[in-house]
């Protein structure tokens, strides 16, 4: 257990050091810019690692929920736990996030601490990390595109599409399968099952926000299209068509 605490501490110090470096290298940028660079890097690294653990190294999360932690699972969760502690502290200090995101981070930290302390259930928690973090690089890319004035481009449209698609398919769809496997298995702790259910409810809250975003975006496109169509439509004058 001491080794795990040390590993999480080293992870936290590493993310803090990386953030400090980004702040130094980007003095003309805001603190949020540097923090989101850290978040982007974490998302890419942890998505690759947790994806490898869940899909290749094993065990399979849908059939082995509550199984003993492997060394690789411990390393991945220690790495991401250190990041979540850093990010929660940053969000609280700069007061940039709402209640839902703070609750998400708190649940994530408590869940990972519990799993590392119990020595089991890292299999399903690692899978949750994978389906949750896979959309994070796209989310951060959207923010950077906005900051650089490149969001309203084809690239912005592609990023938005894949962000929404992956969120609905993996975080909501596959996340439901992971939750079902966790709840129906007798091995995971009941407290972890409750935490998993709470985390899924948080994901549903994020889904509602995303659906509202998609609706607003589609309405803007529809109004833009109808406005353009009305401008290009021929005008009638005394029963005759007049060229626009």
CSV table of C-alpha atoms in Angstrom, one decimal:
chain,number,residue,atom,x,y,z
A,1,UNK,CA,0.0,0.0,0.0
A,2,UNK,CA,2.9,2.3,0.8
A,3,UNK,CA,4.2,1.8,-2.8
A,4,UNK,CA,0.8,2.8,-4.2
A,5,UNK,CA,0.7,5.9,-2.1
A,6,UNK,CA,4.2,6.8,-3.3
A,7,UNK,CA,3.3,6.1,-6.9
A,8,UNK,CA,0.2,8.3,-6.7
A,9,UNK,CA,2.2,11.1,-5.1
A,10,UNK,CA,4.8,10.9,-7.8
A,11,UNK,CA,2.0,11.1,-10.4
A,12,UNK,CA,0.6,14.2,-8.7
A,13,UNK,CA,4.0,15.9,-8.6
A,14,UNK,CA,4.7,15.0,-12.2
A,15,UNK,CA,1.4,16.6,-13.4
A,16,UNK,CA,2.1,19.6,-11.3
A,17,UNK,CA,5.6,19.9,-12.7
A,18,UNK,CA,4.3,19.5,-16.3
A,19,UNK,CA,1.7,22.2,-15.6
A,20,UNK,CA,4.3,24.6,-14.3
A,21,UNK,CA,6.4,24.0,-17.4
A,22,UNK,CA,3.5,24.7,-19.7
A,23,UNK,CA,2.8,27.9,-17.8
A,24,UNK,CA,6.5,28.9,-18.2
A,25,UNK,CA,6.5,28.1,-21.9
A,26,UNK,CA,3.2,29.8,-22.5
A,27,UNK,CA,3.5,33.0,-20.5
A,28,UNK,CA,1.4,34.9,-23.0
A,29,UNK,CA,-1.4,32.4,-22.6
A,30,UNK,CA,-3.9,31.9,-19.7
A,31,UNK,CA,-3.6,29.4,-16.9
A,32,UNK,CA,-6.5,27.4,-18.4
A,33,UNK,CA,-4.5,27.0,-21.6
A,34,UNK,CA,-1.7,25.3,-19.7
A,35,UNK,CA,-4.1,23.2,-17.6
A,36,UNK,CA,-5.9,22.0,-20.8
A,37,UNK,CA,-2.6,21.0,-22.3
A,38,UNK,CA,-2.0,18.8,-19.3
A,39,UNK,CA,-5.5,17.4,-19.6
A,40,UNK,CA,-5.0,16.7,-23.3
A,41,UNK,CA,-1.8,14.9,-22.7
A,42,UNK,CA,-3.3,12.9,-19.8
A,43,UNK,CA,-6.3,12.0,-22.0
A,44,UNK,CA,-4.1,10.7,-24.8
A,45,UNK,CA,-1.7,8.7,-22.5
A,46,UNK,CA,-4.4,7.2,-20.2
A,47,UNK,CA,-6.7,6.4,-23.1
A,48,UNK,CA,-3.9,4.3,-24.8
A,49,UNK,CA,-2.9,2.6,-21.5
A,50,UNK,CA,-6.4,1.9,-20.2
A,51,UNK,CA,-7.5,0.7,-23.7
A,52,UNK,CA,-4.5,-1.7,-23.8
A,53,UNK,CA,-5.3,-3.0,-20.4
A,54,UNK,CA,-9.0,-3.4,-21.0
A,55,UNK,CA,-8.9,-4.8,-24.6
A,56,UNK,CA,-5.6,-6.7,-24.7
A,57,UNK,CA,-3.9,-7.3,-21.3
A,58,UNK,CA,-7.1,-8.3,-19.5
A,59,UNK,CA,-8.9,-9.6,-17.7
A,60,UNK,CA,-12.1,-8.8,-19.7
A,61,UNK,CA,-14.2,-6.3,-17.7
A,62,UNK,CA,-17.6,-7.6,-18.7
A,63,UNK,CA,-16.9,-11.1,-17.3
A,64,UNK,CA,-14.3,-10.5,-14.5
A,65,UNK,CA,-15.7,-7.6,-12.5
A,66,UNK,CA,-14.3,-7.6,-9.0
A,67,UNK,CA,-11.2,-9.6,-9.9
A,68,UNK,CA,-7.9,-8.9,-8.2
A,69,UNK,CA,-5.9,-5.9,-9.4
A,70,UNK,CA,-3.0,-6.5,-11.8
A,71,UNK,CA,0.2,-4.6,-11.5
A,72,UNK,CA,-0.5,-2.8,-14.8
A,73,UNK,CA,-3.9,-1.8,-13.7
A,74,UNK,CA,-2.5,-0.4,-10.5
A,75,UNK,CA,0.1,1.7,-12.5
A,76,UNK,CA,-2.6,3.1,-14.8
A,77,UNK,CA,-5.0,4.0,-12.0
A,78,UNK,CA,-2.2,5.5,-9.9
A,79,UNK,CA,-1.2,7.7,-12.8
A,80,UNK,CA,-4.8,8.9,-13.5
A,81,UNK,CA,-5.5,9.3,-9.8
A,82,UNK,CA,-2.6,11.7,-9.4
A,83,UNK,CA,-4.0,13.7,-12.4
A,84,UNK,CA,-7.5,13.9,-11.0
A,85,UNK,CA,-6.3,15.2,-7.7
A,86,UNK,CA,-4.3,17.8,-9.5
A,87,UNK,CA,-7.2,18.8,-11.8
A,88,UNK,CA,-9.7,18.9,-8.9
A,89,UNK,CA,-7.4,21.2,-7.0
A,90,UNK,CA,-7.0,23.4,-10.0
A,91,UNK,CA,-10.7,23.6,-10.7
A,92,UNK,CA,-11.4,24.5,-7.0
A,93,UNK,CA,-8.7,27.2,-7.0
A,94,UNK,CA,-9.7,28.9,-10.2
A,95,UNK,CA,-13.4,28.1,-9.8
A,96,UNK,CA,-13.8,27.3,-13.5
A,97,UNK,CA,-16.2,24.3,-13.3
A,98,UNK,CA,-19.8,23.6,-12.2
A,99,UNK,CA,-21.1,21.3,-9.6
A,100,UNK,CA,-21.5,18.4,-12.1
A,101,UNK,CA,-17.8,18.3,-13.1
A,102,UNK,CA,-16.6,18.7,-9.5
A,103,UNK,CA,-18.9,15.8,-8.4
A,104,UNK,CA,-17.5,13.8,-11.3
A,105,UNK,CA,-13.9,14.4,-10.2
A,106,UNK,CA,-14.8,13.6,-6.5
A,107,UNK,CA,-16.5,10.4,-7.5
A,108,UNK,CA,-13.5,9.4,-9.7
A,109,UNK,CA,-11.0,10.1,-6.9
A,110,UNK,CA,-13.0,8.2,-4.3
A,111,UNK,CA,-13.6,5.2,-6.6
A,112,UNK,CA,-9.9,4.9,-7.6
A,113,UNK,CA,-8.8,5.2,-3.9
A,114,UNK,CA,-11.2,2.5,-2.9
A,115,UNK,CA,-10.2,0.1,-5.7
A,116,UNK,CA,-6.5,0.6,-5.0
A,117,UNK,CA,-7.1,0.1,-1.3
A,118,UNK,CA,-9.2,-3.0,-1.6
A,119,UNK,CA,-6.9,-4.6,-4.1
A,120,UNK,CA,-9.7,-5.6,-6.5
A,121,UNK,CA,-12.2,-4.3,-9.1
A,122,UNK,CA,-9.5,-2.3,-11.0
A,123,UNK,CA,-10.7,-4.3,-14.1
A,124,UNK,CA,-14.0,-2.6,-14.4
A,125,UNK,CA,-12.8,0.8,-13.1
A,126,UNK,CA,-10.0,0.8,-15.7
A,127,UNK,CA,-12.6,0.1,-18.4
A,128,UNK,CA,-14.7,3.0,-17.1
A,129,UNK,CA,-11.6,5.2,-17.3
A,130,UNK,CA,-11.1,4.1,-20.9
A,131,UNK,CA,-14.6,4.9,-22.1
A,132,UNK,CA,-14.6,8.2,-20.2
A,133,UNK,CA,-11.2,9.5,-21.2
A,134,UNK,CA,-11.4,8.5,-24.9
A,135,UNK,CA,-13.5,11.6,-25.6
A,136,UNK,CA,-11.3,14.0,-23.5
A,137,UNK,CA,-8.7,14.7,-26.2
A,138,UNK,CA,-11.5,15.7,-28.6
A,139,UNK,CA,-13.1,17.9,-25.9
A,140,UNK,CA,-9.8,19.7,-25.3
A,141,UNK,CA,-9.2,20.0,-29.1
A,142,UNK,CA,-12.6,21.8,-29.4
A,143,UNK,CA,-11.5,24.3,-26.8
A,144,UNK,CA,-8.2,25.0,-28.4
A,145,UNK,CA,-9.9,25.4,-31.8
A,146,UNK,CA,-12.2,28.0,-30.3
A,147,UNK,CA,-9.3,29.8,-28.7
A,148,UNK,CA,-7.4,29.9,-32.0
A,149,UNK,CA,-10.4,31.0,-34.0
A,150,UNK,CA,-10.5,27.7,-36.0
A,151,UNK,CA,-13.6,26.2,-34.5
A,152,UNK,CA,-16.1,27.1,-37.3
A,153,UNK,CA,-14.2,25.1,-39.9
A,154,UNK,CA,-14.5,21.6,-41.3
A,155,UNK,CA,-12.0,20.4,-38.7
A,156,UNK,CA,-14.3,21.8,-36.0
A,157,UNK,CA,-17.2,19.9,-37.5
A,158,UNK,CA,-15.3,16.7,-37.6
A,159,UNK,CA,-14.1,17.0,-34.0
A,160,UNK,CA,-17.7,17.8,-32.8
A,161,UNK,CA,-19.1,14.8,-34.7
A,162,UNK,CA,-16.6,12.3,-33.3
A,163,UNK,CA,-16.9,13.7,-29.8
A,164,UNK,CA,-20.6,13.3,-29.7
A,165,UNK,CA,-20.5,9.9,-31.5
A,166,UNK,CA,-17.9,8.4,-29.2
A,167,UNK,CA,-19.5,9.8,-26.1
A,168,UNK,CA,-22.9,8.3,-26.9
A,169,UNK,CA,-21.5,4.9,-28.1
A,170,UNK,CA,-18.8,4.3,-25.6
A,171,UNK,CA,-19.5,6.4,-22.5
A,172,UNK,CA,-23.2,5.8,-22.5
A,173,UNK,CA,-23.6,2.6,-24.4
A,174,UNK,CA,-20.6,0.6,-23.4
A,175,UNK,CA,-20.6,2.3,-20.0
A,176,UNK,CA,-24.1,0.8,-19.4
A,177,UNK,CA,-22.7,-2.7,-20.1
A,178,UNK,CA,-19.8,-2.2,-17.7
A,179,UNK,CA,-22.2,-0.9,-15.0
A,180,UNK,CA,-24.5,-4.0,-15.6
A,181,UNK,CA,-21.5,-6.3,-15.3
A,182,UNK,CA,-20.4,-4.6,-12.1
A,183,UNK,CA,-23.9,-4.6,-10.4
A,184,UNK,CA,-24.7,-8.2,-11.3
A,185,UNK,CA,-21.4,-9.6,-10.2
A,186,UNK,CA,-21.2,-10.7,-6.6
A,187,UNK,CA,-17.5,-9.8,-6.2
A,188,UNK,CA,-17.4,-6.0,-6.3
A,189,UNK,CA,-18.1,-4.0,-3.1
A,190,UNK,CA,-21.6,-2.7,-2.8
A,191,UNK,CA,-20.1,0.8,-2.1
A,192,UNK,CA,-18.3,0.6,-5.4
A,193,UNK,CA,-21.5,-0.5,-7.2
A,194,UNK,CA,-23.2,2.6,-5.8
A,195,UNK,CA,-20.3,4.7,-6.9
A,196,UNK,CA,-20.5,3.2,-10.4
A,197,UNK,CA,-24.2,4.0,-10.6
A,198,UNK,CA,-23.6,7.5,-9.4
A,199,UNK,CA,-20.9,8.0,-12.0
A,200,UNK,CA,-23.2,6.7,-14.7
A,201,UNK,CA,-25.9,9.2,-13.6
A,202,UNK,CA,-23.2,12.0,-13.9
A,203,UNK,CA,-22.5,10.7,-17.5
A,204,UNK,CA,-26.2,11.0,-18.2
A,205,UNK,CA,-26.1,14.6,-17.0
A,206,UNK,CA,-23.3,15.3,-19.4
A,207,UNK,CA,-25.3,13.6,-22.1
A,208,UNK,CA,-28.2,16.0,-21.5
A,209,UNK,CA,-25.8,18.9,-21.9
A,210,UNK,CA,-24.4,17.5,-25.1
A,211,UNK,CA,-27.9,16.9,-26.5
A,212,UNK,CA,-28.7,20.5,-25.8
A,213,UNK,CA,-25.6,21.6,-27.6
A,214,UNK,CA,-26.4,19.4,-30.6
A,215,UNK,CA,-29.9,20.8,-30.7
A,216,UNK,CA,-28.7,24.4,-30.6
A,217,UNK,CA,-26.1,23.6,-33.3
A,218,UNK,CA,-28.6,22.0,-35.6
A,219,UNK,CA,-31.1,24.8,-35.1
A,220,UNK,CA,-28.4,27.3,-36.0
A,221,UNK,CA,-27.6,25.4,-39.2
A,222,UNK,CA,-31.3,25.1,-40.1
A,223,UNK,CA,-31.9,28.8,-39.6
A,224,UNK,CA,-28.8,29.6,-41.6
A,225,UNK,CA,-29.9,27.3,-44.4
A,226,UNK,CA,-33.5,28.7,-44.5
A,227,UNK,CA,-32.1,32.3,-44.5
A,228,UNK,CA,-29.7,31.5,-47.3
A,229,UNK,CA,-32.5,29.8,-49.3
A,230,UNK,CA,-34.9,32.7,-48.9
A,231,UNK,CA,-32.2,35.1,-50.1
A,232,UNK,CA,-31.5,33.0,-53.2
A,233,UNK,CA,-35.2,32.5,-54.0
A,234,UNK,CA,-36.6,34.4,-57.0
A,235,UNK,CA,-38.9,37.3,-56.2
A,236,UNK,CA,-42.3,37.7,-57.8
A,237,UNK,CA,-43.3,41.1,-59.1
A,238,UNK,CA,-46.8,41.6,-60.6
A,239,UNK,CA,-47.1,37.8,-61.1
A,240,UNK,CA,-43.7,37.6,-62.9
A,241,UNK,CA,-40.5,36.2,-61.5
A,242,UNK,CA,-37.7,38.8,-61.0
A,243,UNK,CA,-34.1,37.7,-60.9
A,244,UNK,CA,-32.5,38.3,-57.5
